[in-house]
Amino acid sequence: MRRSVALLICLTLVGAGCGRDPSGATDVNQESLTLVPDYAESLAASVDGAGIGAIGLPAELTLTTEQKAAIAALHELFKAVTATDVAELRALEAEARAARNAGKTRDEVRAILARGVPILARLGVAFATLQAAILQVYTPEQRAWVLAHRPKLCGPGGPPRLTDEQIQQIRVLQQAFMEAVKDDIALIRRVTEAAHQAAQAGASRERVAEILHQADAAKQAVRQAEARLQAAIDAILTPEQRRGRCVPVLHRP
């Protein structure tokens, strides 16, 4: 998640397809046929170091309600503009699995996966752009903390490889997370908009703060959900995979 200003947000989870060469495994019956990166699946802290609940930041630097709403909106925009690419990658995954199940050779399966390389490149550029935008939502102090606590950069081999089973388990967890927090995120955005409208109408700072406090419970719920998600993902990874977490090199926007 960094390399440039665009890539400075803490990516804490190994990528499910992120930075991976889809042709790099040794056995077609063992290699992963997953192409969709984890960052295209979820807006949790496993993708963005602060996440929506600011799980990655210390209490004194926690995101405000306005920041949480802004980051959620950026994630939603990213998912909207990349939906076609993600759908194409899913179709290639299905085609590769069908080919493997039909007894196709490793080279034939890899040829299918290789068609996803330019799509992954586009996703990488879009994700780096998302990260740059999120970084601008942070305060200077928050950005400084992220810089100081960023994970190590991946080497030429990229992040630790996950098995197909691990990737599917993580996807289920991420989808469950998204479903669990969608109402809280919607509330955060409604409260933020209400506070903005009140401020525009001349409400006092105290009144605006009072409105924003209406999202406190939702913010805490999302933070707790992010913590549970990260713990559940950690339980799926092996000790070696957890130790090998790193930030894959993505394209500069």
PDB file of C-alpha atoms in Angstrom:
ATOM      1  CA  MET A   1       0.000   0.000   0.000  1.00  0.00           C
ATOM      2  CA  ARG A   2       2.643   2.536  -0.486  1.00  0.00           C
ATOM      3  CA  ARG A   3       5.758   3.323  -2.341  1.00  0.00           C
ATOM      4  CA  SER A   4       4.667   6.837  -3.083  1.00  0.00           C
ATOM      5  CA  VAL A   5       2.351   9.091  -1.151  1.00  0.00           C
ATOM      6  CA  ALA A   6      -0.396   7.091  -2.792  1.00  0.00           C
ATOM      7  CA  LEU A   7       0.880   3.914  -1.215  1.00  0.00           C
ATOM      8  CA  LEU A   8       1.414   4.970   2.361  1.00  0.00           C
ATOM      9  CA  ILE A   9      -1.729   3.626   3.954  1.00  0.00           C
ATOM     10  CA  CYS A  10      -1.062   0.556   6.068  1.00  0.00           C
ATOM     11  CA  LEU A  11      -1.916  -2.625   4.172  1.00  0.00           C
ATOM     12  CA  THR A  12      -1.739  -5.221   6.923  1.00  0.00           C
ATOM     13  CA  LEU A  13      -3.012  -8.347   5.237  1.00  0.00           C
ATOM     14  CA  VAL A  14      -1.243 -10.409   2.639  1.00  0.00           C
ATOM     15  CA  GLY A  15      -2.927  -9.966  -0.725  1.00  0.00           C
ATOM     16  CA  ALA A  16      -5.238 -12.587  -2.112  1.00  0.00           C
ATOM     17  CA  GLY A  17      -3.864 -12.113  -5.575  1.00  0.00           C
ATOM     18  CA  CYS A  18      -2.195  -8.783  -4.807  1.00  0.00           C
ATOM     19  CA  GLY A  19       1.220  -8.628  -6.434  1.00  0.00           C
ATOM     20  CA  ARG A  20       0.985 -12.267  -7.420  1.00  0.00           C
ATOM     21  CA  ASP A  21       2.163 -13.787 -10.667  1.00  0.00           C
ATOM     22  CA  PRO A  22      -0.753 -16.011 -11.652  1.00  0.00           C
ATOM     23  CA  SER A  23       1.606 -18.325 -13.492  1.00  0.00           C
ATOM     24  CA  GLY A  24       4.067 -18.878 -10.678  1.00  0.00           C
ATOM     25  CA  ALA A  25       2.999 -22.086  -8.943  1.00  0.00           C
ATOM     26  CA  THR A  26       4.355 -25.574  -9.493  1.00  0.00           C
ATOM     27  CA  ASP A  27       1.309 -27.863  -9.606  1.00  0.00           C
ATOM     28  CA  VAL A  28      -1.935 -26.977 -11.344  1.00  0.00           C
ATOM     29  CA  ASN A  29      -3.828 -29.012  -8.779  1.00  0.00           C
ATOM     30  CA  GLN A  30      -2.263 -27.087  -5.882  1.00  0.00           C
ATOM     31  CA  GLU A  31      -1.694 -23.568  -7.157  1.00  0.00           C
ATOM     32  CA  SER A  32      -4.197 -20.856  -6.381  1.00  0.00           C
ATOM     33  CA  LEU A  33      -6.649 -19.935  -9.092  1.00  0.00           C
ATOM     34  CA  THR A  34      -7.721 -16.750  -7.341  1.00  0.00           C
ATOM     35  CA  LEU A  35      -7.166 -13.456  -9.125  1.00  0.00           C
ATOM     36  CA  VAL A  36      -9.364 -10.931  -7.295  1.00  0.00           C
ATOM     37  CA  PRO A  37      -7.184  -9.032  -4.770  1.00  0.00           C
ATOM     38  CA  ASP A  38      -8.335  -8.752  -1.175  1.00  0.00           C
ATOM     39  CA  TYR A  39      -8.478  -4.961  -1.479  1.00  0.00           C
ATOM     40  CA  ALA A  40     -11.297  -5.342  -4.007  1.00  0.00           C
ATOM     41  CA  GLU A  41     -13.339  -7.306  -1.475  1.00  0.00           C
ATOM     42  CA  SER A  42     -13.534  -5.191   1.644  1.00  0.00           C
ATOM     43  CA  LEU A  43     -13.138  -1.715   3.109  1.00  0.00           C
ATOM     44  CA  ALA A  44     -11.938  -3.131   6.425  1.00  0.00           C
ATOM     45  CA  ALA A  45      -8.704  -2.313   8.190  1.00  0.00           C
ATOM     46  CA  SER A  46      -7.173  -5.337   6.483  1.00  0.00           C
ATOM     47  CA  VAL A  47      -7.201  -3.160   3.364  1.00  0.00           C
ATOM     48  CA  ASP A  48      -6.733   0.299   4.799  1.00  0.00           C
ATOM     49  CA  GLY A  49      -4.618   0.720   7.943  1.00  0.00           C
ATOM     50  CA  ALA A  50      -7.180   2.935   9.590  1.00  0.00           C
ATOM     51  CA  GLY A  51     -10.225   1.348   8.070  1.00  0.00           C
ATOM     52  CA  ILE A  52     -13.559   2.915   8.848  1.00  0.00           C
ATOM     53  CA  GLY A  53     -13.257   2.164  12.548  1.00  0.00           C
ATOM     54  CA  ALA A  54      -9.673   3.469  12.762  1.00  0.00           C
ATOM     55  CA  ILE A  55      -8.496   0.203  14.230  1.00  0.00           C
ATOM     56  CA  GLY A  56      -4.929   0.850  13.129  1.00  0.00           C
ATOM     57  CA  LEU A  57      -4.588   4.232  14.822  1.00  0.00           C
ATOM     58  CA  PRO A  58      -3.984   4.979  18.512  1.00  0.00           C
ATOM     59  CA  ALA A  59      -6.868   6.456  20.463  1.00  0.00           C
ATOM     60  CA  GLU A  60      -5.489   9.982  20.369  1.00  0.00           C
ATOM     61  CA  LEU A  61      -5.397   9.884  16.565  1.00  0.00           C
ATOM     62  CA  THR A  62      -8.694   8.151  15.901  1.00  0.00           C
ATOM     63  CA  LEU A  63     -10.657   9.224  12.848  1.00  0.00           C
ATOM     64  CA  THR A  64     -13.481  11.682  13.257  1.00  0.00           C
ATOM     65  CA  THR A  65     -16.996  10.897  12.105  1.00  0.00           C
ATOM     66  CA  GLU A  66     -16.425  13.107   9.069  1.00  0.00           C
ATOM     67  CA  GLN A  67     -13.220  11.251   8.170  1.00  0.00           C
ATOM     68  CA  LYS A  68     -14.909   7.873   8.506  1.00  0.00           C
ATOM     69  CA  ALA A  69     -17.721   8.974   6.223  1.00  0.00           C
ATOM     70  CA  ALA A  70     -15.269  10.377   3.679  1.00  0.00           C
ATOM     71  CA  ILE A  71     -13.200   7.178   3.621  1.00  0.00           C
ATOM     72  CA  ALA A  72     -16.315   5.019   3.307  1.00  0.00           C
ATOM     73  CA  ALA A  73     -17.417   7.119   0.331  1.00  0.00           C
ATOM     74  CA  LEU A  74     -14.005   6.707  -1.325  1.00  0.00           C
ATOM     75  CA  HIS A  75     -14.140   2.943  -0.877  1.00  0.00           C
ATOM     76  CA  GLU A  76     -17.633   2.823  -2.340  1.00  0.00           C
ATOM     77  CA  LEU A  77     -16.529   4.854  -5.351  1.00  0.00           C
ATOM     78  CA  PHE A  78     -13.562   2.531  -5.862  1.00  0.00           C
ATOM     79  CA  LYS A  79     -15.814  -0.526  -5.781  1.00  0.00           C
ATOM     80  CA  ALA A  80     -18.181   1.099  -8.279  1.00  0.00           C
ATOM     81  CA  VAL A  81     -15.505   2.067 -10.807  1.00  0.00           C
ATOM     82  CA  THR A  82     -13.734  -1.300 -10.569  1.00  0.00           C
ATOM     83  CA  ALA A  83     -16.843  -3.505 -10.596  1.00  0.00           C
ATOM     84  CA  THR A  84     -16.424  -4.486 -14.254  1.00  0.00           C
ATOM     85  CA  ASP A  85     -12.771  -5.455 -13.785  1.00  0.00           C
ATOM     86  CA  VAL A  86     -13.573  -7.484 -10.673  1.00  0.00           C
ATOM     87  CA  ALA A  87     -16.376  -9.278 -12.522  1.00  0.00           C
ATOM     88  CA  GLU A  88     -13.973 -10.115 -15.362  1.00  0.00           C
ATOM     89  CA  LEU A  89     -11.445 -11.527 -12.895  1.00  0.00           C
ATOM     90  CA  ARG A  90     -14.126 -13.653 -11.266  1.00  0.00           C
ATOM     91  CA  ALA A  91     -15.098 -14.979 -14.683  1.00  0.00           C
ATOM     92  CA  LEU A  92     -11.478 -15.900 -15.378  1.00  0.00           C
ATOM     93  CA  GLU A  93     -11.244 -17.639 -11.998  1.00  0.00           C
ATOM     94  CA  ALA A  94     -14.320 -19.695 -12.848  1.00  0.00           C
ATOM     95  CA  GLU A  95     -12.957 -20.498 -16.307  1.00  0.00           C
ATOM     96  CA  ALA A  96      -9.604 -21.586 -14.861  1.00  0.00           C
ATOM     97  CA  ARG A  97     -11.271 -23.819 -12.261  1.00  0.00           C
ATOM     98  CA  ALA A  98     -13.465 -25.392 -14.913  1.00  0.00           C
ATOM     99  CA  ALA A  99     -10.413 -26.020 -17.078  1.00  0.00           C
ATOM    100  CA  ARG A 100      -8.538 -27.613 -14.198  1.00  0.00           C
ATOM    101  CA  ASN A 101     -11.515 -29.778 -13.318  1.00  0.00           C
ATOM    102  CA  ALA A 102     -11.748 -30.824 -16.952  1.00  0.00           C
ATOM    103  CA  GLY A 103      -8.158 -32.066 -16.853  1.00  0.00           C
ATOM    104  CA  LYS A 104      -6.584 -29.268 -18.875  1.00  0.00           C
ATOM    105  CA  THR A 105      -2.809 -28.913 -18.687  1.00  0.00           C
ATOM    106  CA  ARG A 106      -1.049 -26.505 -16.363  1.00  0.00           C
ATOM    107  CA  ASP A 107      -0.034 -24.330 -19.300  1.00  0.00           C
ATOM    108  CA  GLU A 108      -3.633 -24.138 -20.518  1.00  0.00           C
ATOM    109  CA  VAL A 109      -4.860 -23.133 -17.065  1.00  0.00           C
ATOM    110  CA  ARG A 110      -2.071 -20.590 -16.701  1.00  0.00           C
ATOM    111  CA  ALA A 111      -2.940 -19.103 -20.083  1.00  0.00           C
ATOM    112  CA  ILE A 112      -6.431 -18.406 -18.781  1.00  0.00           C
ATOM    113  CA  LEU A 113      -5.072 -16.790 -15.620  1.00  0.00           C
ATOM    114  CA  ALA A 114      -2.573 -14.745 -17.603  1.00  0.00           C
ATOM    115  CA  ARG A 115      -5.460 -12.934 -19.279  1.00  0.00           C
ATOM    116  CA  GLY A 116      -6.084 -11.341 -15.916  1.00  0.00           C
ATOM    117  CA  VAL A 117      -2.677  -9.649 -15.721  1.00  0.00           C
ATOM    118  CA  PRO A 118      -3.691  -6.397 -17.504  1.00  0.00           C
ATOM    119  CA  ILE A 119      -6.881  -6.287 -15.461  1.00  0.00           C
ATOM    120  CA  LEU A 120      -4.883  -6.605 -12.236  1.00  0.00           C
ATOM    121  CA  ALA A 121      -2.634  -3.804 -13.464  1.00  0.00           C
ATOM    122  CA  ARG A 122      -5.667  -1.532 -13.908  1.00  0.00           C
ATOM    123  CA  LEU A 123      -6.929  -2.482 -10.466  1.00  0.00           C
ATOM    124  CA  GLY A 124      -3.525  -1.685  -8.994  1.00  0.00           C
ATOM    125  CA  VAL A 125      -3.590   1.802 -10.482  1.00  0.00           C
ATOM    126  CA  ALA A 126      -7.151   2.373  -9.259  1.00  0.00           C
ATOM    127  CA  PHE A 127      -6.252   1.143  -5.792  1.00  0.00           C
ATOM    128  CA  ALA A 128      -3.195   3.363  -5.586  1.00  0.00           C
ATOM    129  CA  THR A 129      -5.438   6.284  -6.540  1.00  0.00           C
ATOM    130  CA  LEU A 130      -7.861   5.287  -3.781  1.00  0.00           C
ATOM    131  CA  GLN A 131      -5.008   5.158  -1.291  1.00  0.00           C
ATOM    132  CA  ALA A 132      -3.789   8.598  -2.321  1.00  0.00           C
ATOM    133  CA  ALA A 133      -7.267  10.004  -1.790  1.00  0.00           C
ATOM    134  CA  ILE A 134      -7.618   8.328   1.615  1.00  0.00           C
ATOM    135  CA  LEU A 135      -4.237   9.637   2.690  1.00  0.00           C
ATOM    136  CA  GLN A 136      -5.477  13.160   2.077  1.00  0.00           C
ATOM    137  CA  VAL A 137      -8.358  12.557   4.492  1.00  0.00           C
ATOM    138  CA  TYR A 138      -5.869  11.974   7.304  1.00  0.00           C
ATOM    139  CA  THR A 139      -4.490  14.791   9.404  1.00  0.00           C
ATOM    140  CA  PRO A 140      -0.719  15.404   9.272  1.00  0.00           C
ATOM    141  CA  GLU A 141      -0.400  13.637  12.628  1.00  0.00           C
ATOM    142  CA  GLN A 142      -2.338  10.610  11.395  1.00  0.00           C
ATOM    143  CA  ARG A 143      -0.260  10.442   8.228  1.00  0.00           C
ATOM    144  CA  ALA A 144       2.934  10.634  10.266  1.00  0.00           C
ATOM    145  CA  TRP A 145       1.785   7.708  12.417  1.00  0.00           C
ATOM    146  CA  VAL A 146       0.956   5.632   9.342  1.00  0.00           C
ATOM    147  CA  LEU A 147       4.385   6.358   7.879  1.00  0.00           C
ATOM    148  CA  ALA A 148       6.115   5.400  11.097  1.00  0.00           C
ATOM    149  CA  HIS A 149       4.196   2.117  11.432  1.00  0.00           C
ATOM    150  CA  ARG A 150       3.987   0.985   7.842  1.00  0.00           C
ATOM    151  CA  PRO A 151       4.708  -2.694   7.242  1.00  0.00           C
ATOM    152  CA  LYS A 152       7.789  -3.864   5.420  1.00  0.00           C
ATOM    153  CA  LEU A 153       7.807  -3.799   1.642  1.00  0.00           C
ATOM    154  CA  CYS A 154       7.491  -7.071  -0.237  1.00  0.00           C
ATOM    155  CA  GLY A 155      10.484  -8.459  -2.047  1.00  0.00           C
ATOM    156  CA  PRO A 156      10.470  -9.782  -5.624  1.00  0.00           C
ATOM    157  CA  GLY A 157       8.446 -12.805  -4.556  1.00  0.00           C
ATOM    158  CA  GLY A 158       5.579 -10.653  -3.307  1.00  0.00           C
ATOM    159  CA  PRO A 159       3.484 -11.394  -0.217  1.00  0.00           C
ATOM    160  CA  PRO A 160       3.159 -14.923   1.174  1.00  0.00           C
ATOM    161  CA  ARG A 161       0.971 -17.081  -1.009  1.00  0.00           C
ATOM    162  CA  LEU A 162      -2.386 -18.220   0.303  1.00  0.00           C
ATOM    163  CA  THR A 163      -4.115 -21.445  -0.603  1.00  0.00           C
ATOM    164  CA  ASP A 164      -7.403 -21.321  -2.471  1.00  0.00           C
ATOM    165  CA  GLU A 165      -9.112 -22.559   0.683  1.00  0.00           C
ATOM    166  CA  GLN A 166      -7.624 -19.727   2.758  1.00  0.00           C
ATOM    167  CA  ILE A 167      -8.606 -17.153   0.163  1.00  0.00           C
ATOM    168  CA  GLN A 168     -12.185 -18.380   0.039  1.00  0.00           C
ATOM    169  CA  GLN A 169     -12.374 -18.400   3.850  1.00  0.00           C
ATOM    170  CA  ILE A 170     -11.088 -14.822   3.970  1.00  0.00           C
ATOM    171  CA  ARG A 171     -13.584 -13.745   1.323  1.00  0.00           C
ATOM    172  CA  VAL A 172     -16.419 -15.169   3.395  1.00  0.00           C
ATOM    173  CA  LEU A 173     -15.154 -13.263   6.435  1.00  0.00           C
ATOM    174  CA  GLN A 174     -14.824 -10.023   4.476  1.00  0.00           C
ATOM    175  CA  GLN A 175     -18.290 -10.344   2.992  1.00  0.00           C
ATOM    176  CA  ALA A 176     -19.722 -11.031   6.441  1.00  0.00           C
ATOM    177  CA  PHE A 177     -17.904  -7.968   7.751  1.00  0.00           C
ATOM    178  CA  MET A 178     -19.344  -5.775   5.003  1.00  0.00           C
ATOM    179  CA  GLU A 179     -22.840  -7.023   5.735  1.00  0.00           C
ATOM    180  CA  ALA A 180     -22.383  -6.539   9.476  1.00  0.00           C
ATOM    181  CA  VAL A 181     -21.227  -2.913   9.250  1.00  0.00           C
ATOM    182  CA  LYS A 182     -23.266  -1.600   6.320  1.00  0.00           C
ATOM    183  CA  ASP A 183     -25.990  -0.124   8.540  1.00  0.00           C
ATOM    184  CA  ASP A 184     -23.438   1.467  10.860  1.00  0.00           C
ATOM    185  CA  ILE A 185     -21.558   2.982   7.930  1.00  0.00           C
ATOM    186  CA  ALA A 186     -24.797   4.300   6.466  1.00  0.00           C
ATOM    187  CA  LEU A 187     -25.610   5.874   9.840  1.00  0.00           C
ATOM    188  CA  ILE A 188     -22.185   7.484  10.048  1.00  0.00           C
ATOM    189  CA  ARG A 189     -22.691   9.044   6.637  1.00  0.00           C
ATOM    190  CA  ARG A 190     -26.213  10.271   7.495  1.00  0.00           C
ATOM    191  CA  VAL A 191     -25.000  11.822  10.728  1.00  0.00           C
ATOM    192  CA  THR A 192     -22.094  13.489   8.972  1.00  0.00           C
ATOM    193  CA  GLU A 193     -24.395  14.948   6.331  1.00  0.00           C
ATOM    194  CA  ALA A 194     -26.812  16.179   9.009  1.00  0.00           C
ATOM    195  CA  ALA A 195     -23.968  17.850  10.886  1.00  0.00           C
ATOM    196  CA  HIS A 196     -22.731  19.463   7.669  1.00  0.00           C
ATOM    197  CA  GLN A 197     -26.176  20.805   6.853  1.00  0.00           C
ATOM    198  CA  ALA A 198     -26.574  22.132  10.392  1.00  0.00           C
ATOM    199  CA  ALA A 199     -23.236  23.907  10.165  1.00  0.00           C
ATOM    200  CA  GLN A 200     -24.211  25.399   6.807  1.00  0.00           C
ATOM    201  CA  ALA A 201     -27.432  26.648   8.361  1.00  0.00           C
ATOM    202  CA  GLY A 202     -25.505  28.462  11.092  1.00  0.00           C
ATOM    203  CA  ALA A 203     -25.774  25.977  13.961  1.00  0.00           C
ATOM    204  CA  SER A 204     -23.341  26.428  16.829  1.00  0.00           C
ATOM    205  CA  ARG A 205     -20.241  24.281  17.122  1.00  0.00           C
ATOM    206  CA  GLU A 206     -21.784  22.697  20.185  1.00  0.00           C
ATOM    207  CA  ARG A 207     -24.884  21.708  18.209  1.00  0.00           C
ATOM    208  CA  VAL A 208     -22.811  20.293  15.361  1.00  0.00           C
ATOM    209  CA  ALA A 209     -20.754  18.281  17.855  1.00  0.00           C
ATOM    210  CA  GLU A 210     -23.958  17.041  19.462  1.00  0.00           C
ATOM    211  CA  ILE A 211     -25.158  15.770  16.087  1.00  0.00           C
ATOM    212  CA  LEU A 212     -21.842  14.081  15.348  1.00  0.00           C
ATOM    213  CA  HIS A 213     -21.936  12.270  18.684  1.00  0.00           C
ATOM    214  CA  GLN A 214     -25.003  10.418  17.420  1.00  0.00           C
ATOM    215  CA  ALA A 215     -22.610   8.249  15.403  1.00  0.00           C
ATOM    216  CA  ASP A 216     -20.375   7.319  18.337  1.00  0.00           C
ATOM    217  CA  ALA A 217     -21.970   3.913  18.871  1.00  0.00           C
ATOM    218  CA  ALA A 218     -21.792   3.133  15.157  1.00  0.00           C
ATOM    219  CA  LYS A 219     -18.114   4.093  15.030  1.00  0.00           C
ATOM    220  CA  GLN A 220     -17.350   1.831  17.975  1.00  0.00           C
ATOM    221  CA  ALA A 221     -19.318  -1.033  16.414  1.00  0.00           C
ATOM    222  CA  VAL A 222     -17.330  -0.773  13.192  1.00  0.00           C
ATOM    223  CA  ARG A 223     -14.044  -0.607  15.077  1.00  0.00           C
ATOM    224  CA  GLN A 224     -14.957  -3.762  17.005  1.00  0.00           C
ATOM    225  CA  ALA A 225     -16.044  -5.509  13.797  1.00  0.00           C
ATOM    226  CA  GLU A 226     -12.708  -4.656  12.193  1.00  0.00           C
ATOM    227  CA  ALA A 227     -10.851  -6.078  15.177  1.00  0.00           C
ATOM    228  CA  ARG A 228     -12.877  -9.297  14.998  1.00  0.00           C
ATOM    229  CA  LEU A 229     -12.241  -9.559  11.262  1.00  0.00           C
ATOM    230  CA  GLN A 230      -8.496  -9.132  11.662  1.00  0.00           C
ATOM    231  CA  ALA A 231      -8.393 -11.716  14.445  1.00  0.00           C
ATOM    232  CA  ALA A 232     -10.402 -14.166  12.347  1.00  0.00           C
ATOM    233  CA  ILE A 233      -8.103 -13.677   9.359  1.00  0.00           C
ATOM    234  CA  ASP A 234      -5.041 -14.137  11.568  1.00  0.00           C
ATOM    235  CA  ALA A 235      -6.490 -17.461  12.705  1.00  0.00           C
ATOM    236  CA  ILE A 236      -6.650 -18.625   9.072  1.00  0.00           C
ATOM    237  CA  LEU A 237      -3.067 -17.691   8.273  1.00  0.00           C
ATOM    238  CA  THR A 238      -0.131 -19.860   9.239  1.00  0.00           C
ATOM    239  CA  PRO A 239       2.544 -18.437  11.576  1.00  0.00           C
ATOM    240  CA  GLU A 240       4.859 -18.108   8.569  1.00  0.00           C
ATOM    241  CA  GLN A 241       2.243 -16.177   6.599  1.00  0.00           C
ATOM    242  CA  ARG A 242       1.615 -13.844   9.521  1.00  0.00           C
ATOM    243  CA  ARG A 243       5.323 -13.200   9.920  1.00  0.00           C
ATOM    244  CA  GLY A 244       5.670 -12.652   6.195  1.00  0.00           C
ATOM    245  CA  ARG A 245       3.105  -9.866   5.915  1.00  0.00           C
ATOM    246  CA  CYS A 246       4.361  -7.167   3.620  1.00  0.00           C
ATOM    247  CA  VAL A 247       3.194  -4.384   1.372  1.00  0.00           C
ATOM    248  CA  PRO A 248       3.081  -5.337  -2.297  1.00  0.00           C
ATOM    249  CA  VAL A 249       4.348  -2.826  -4.815  1.00  0.00           C
ATOM    250  CA  LEU A 250       1.428  -1.280  -6.683  1.00  0.00           C
ATOM    251  CA  HIS A 251       1.348   1.153  -9.555  1.00  0.00           C
ATOM    252  CA  ARG A 252       1.697   4.859  -8.918  1.00  0.00           C
ATOM    253  CA  PRO A 253      -1.532   6.676  -9.837  1.00  0.00           C
TER     254      PRO A 253
END
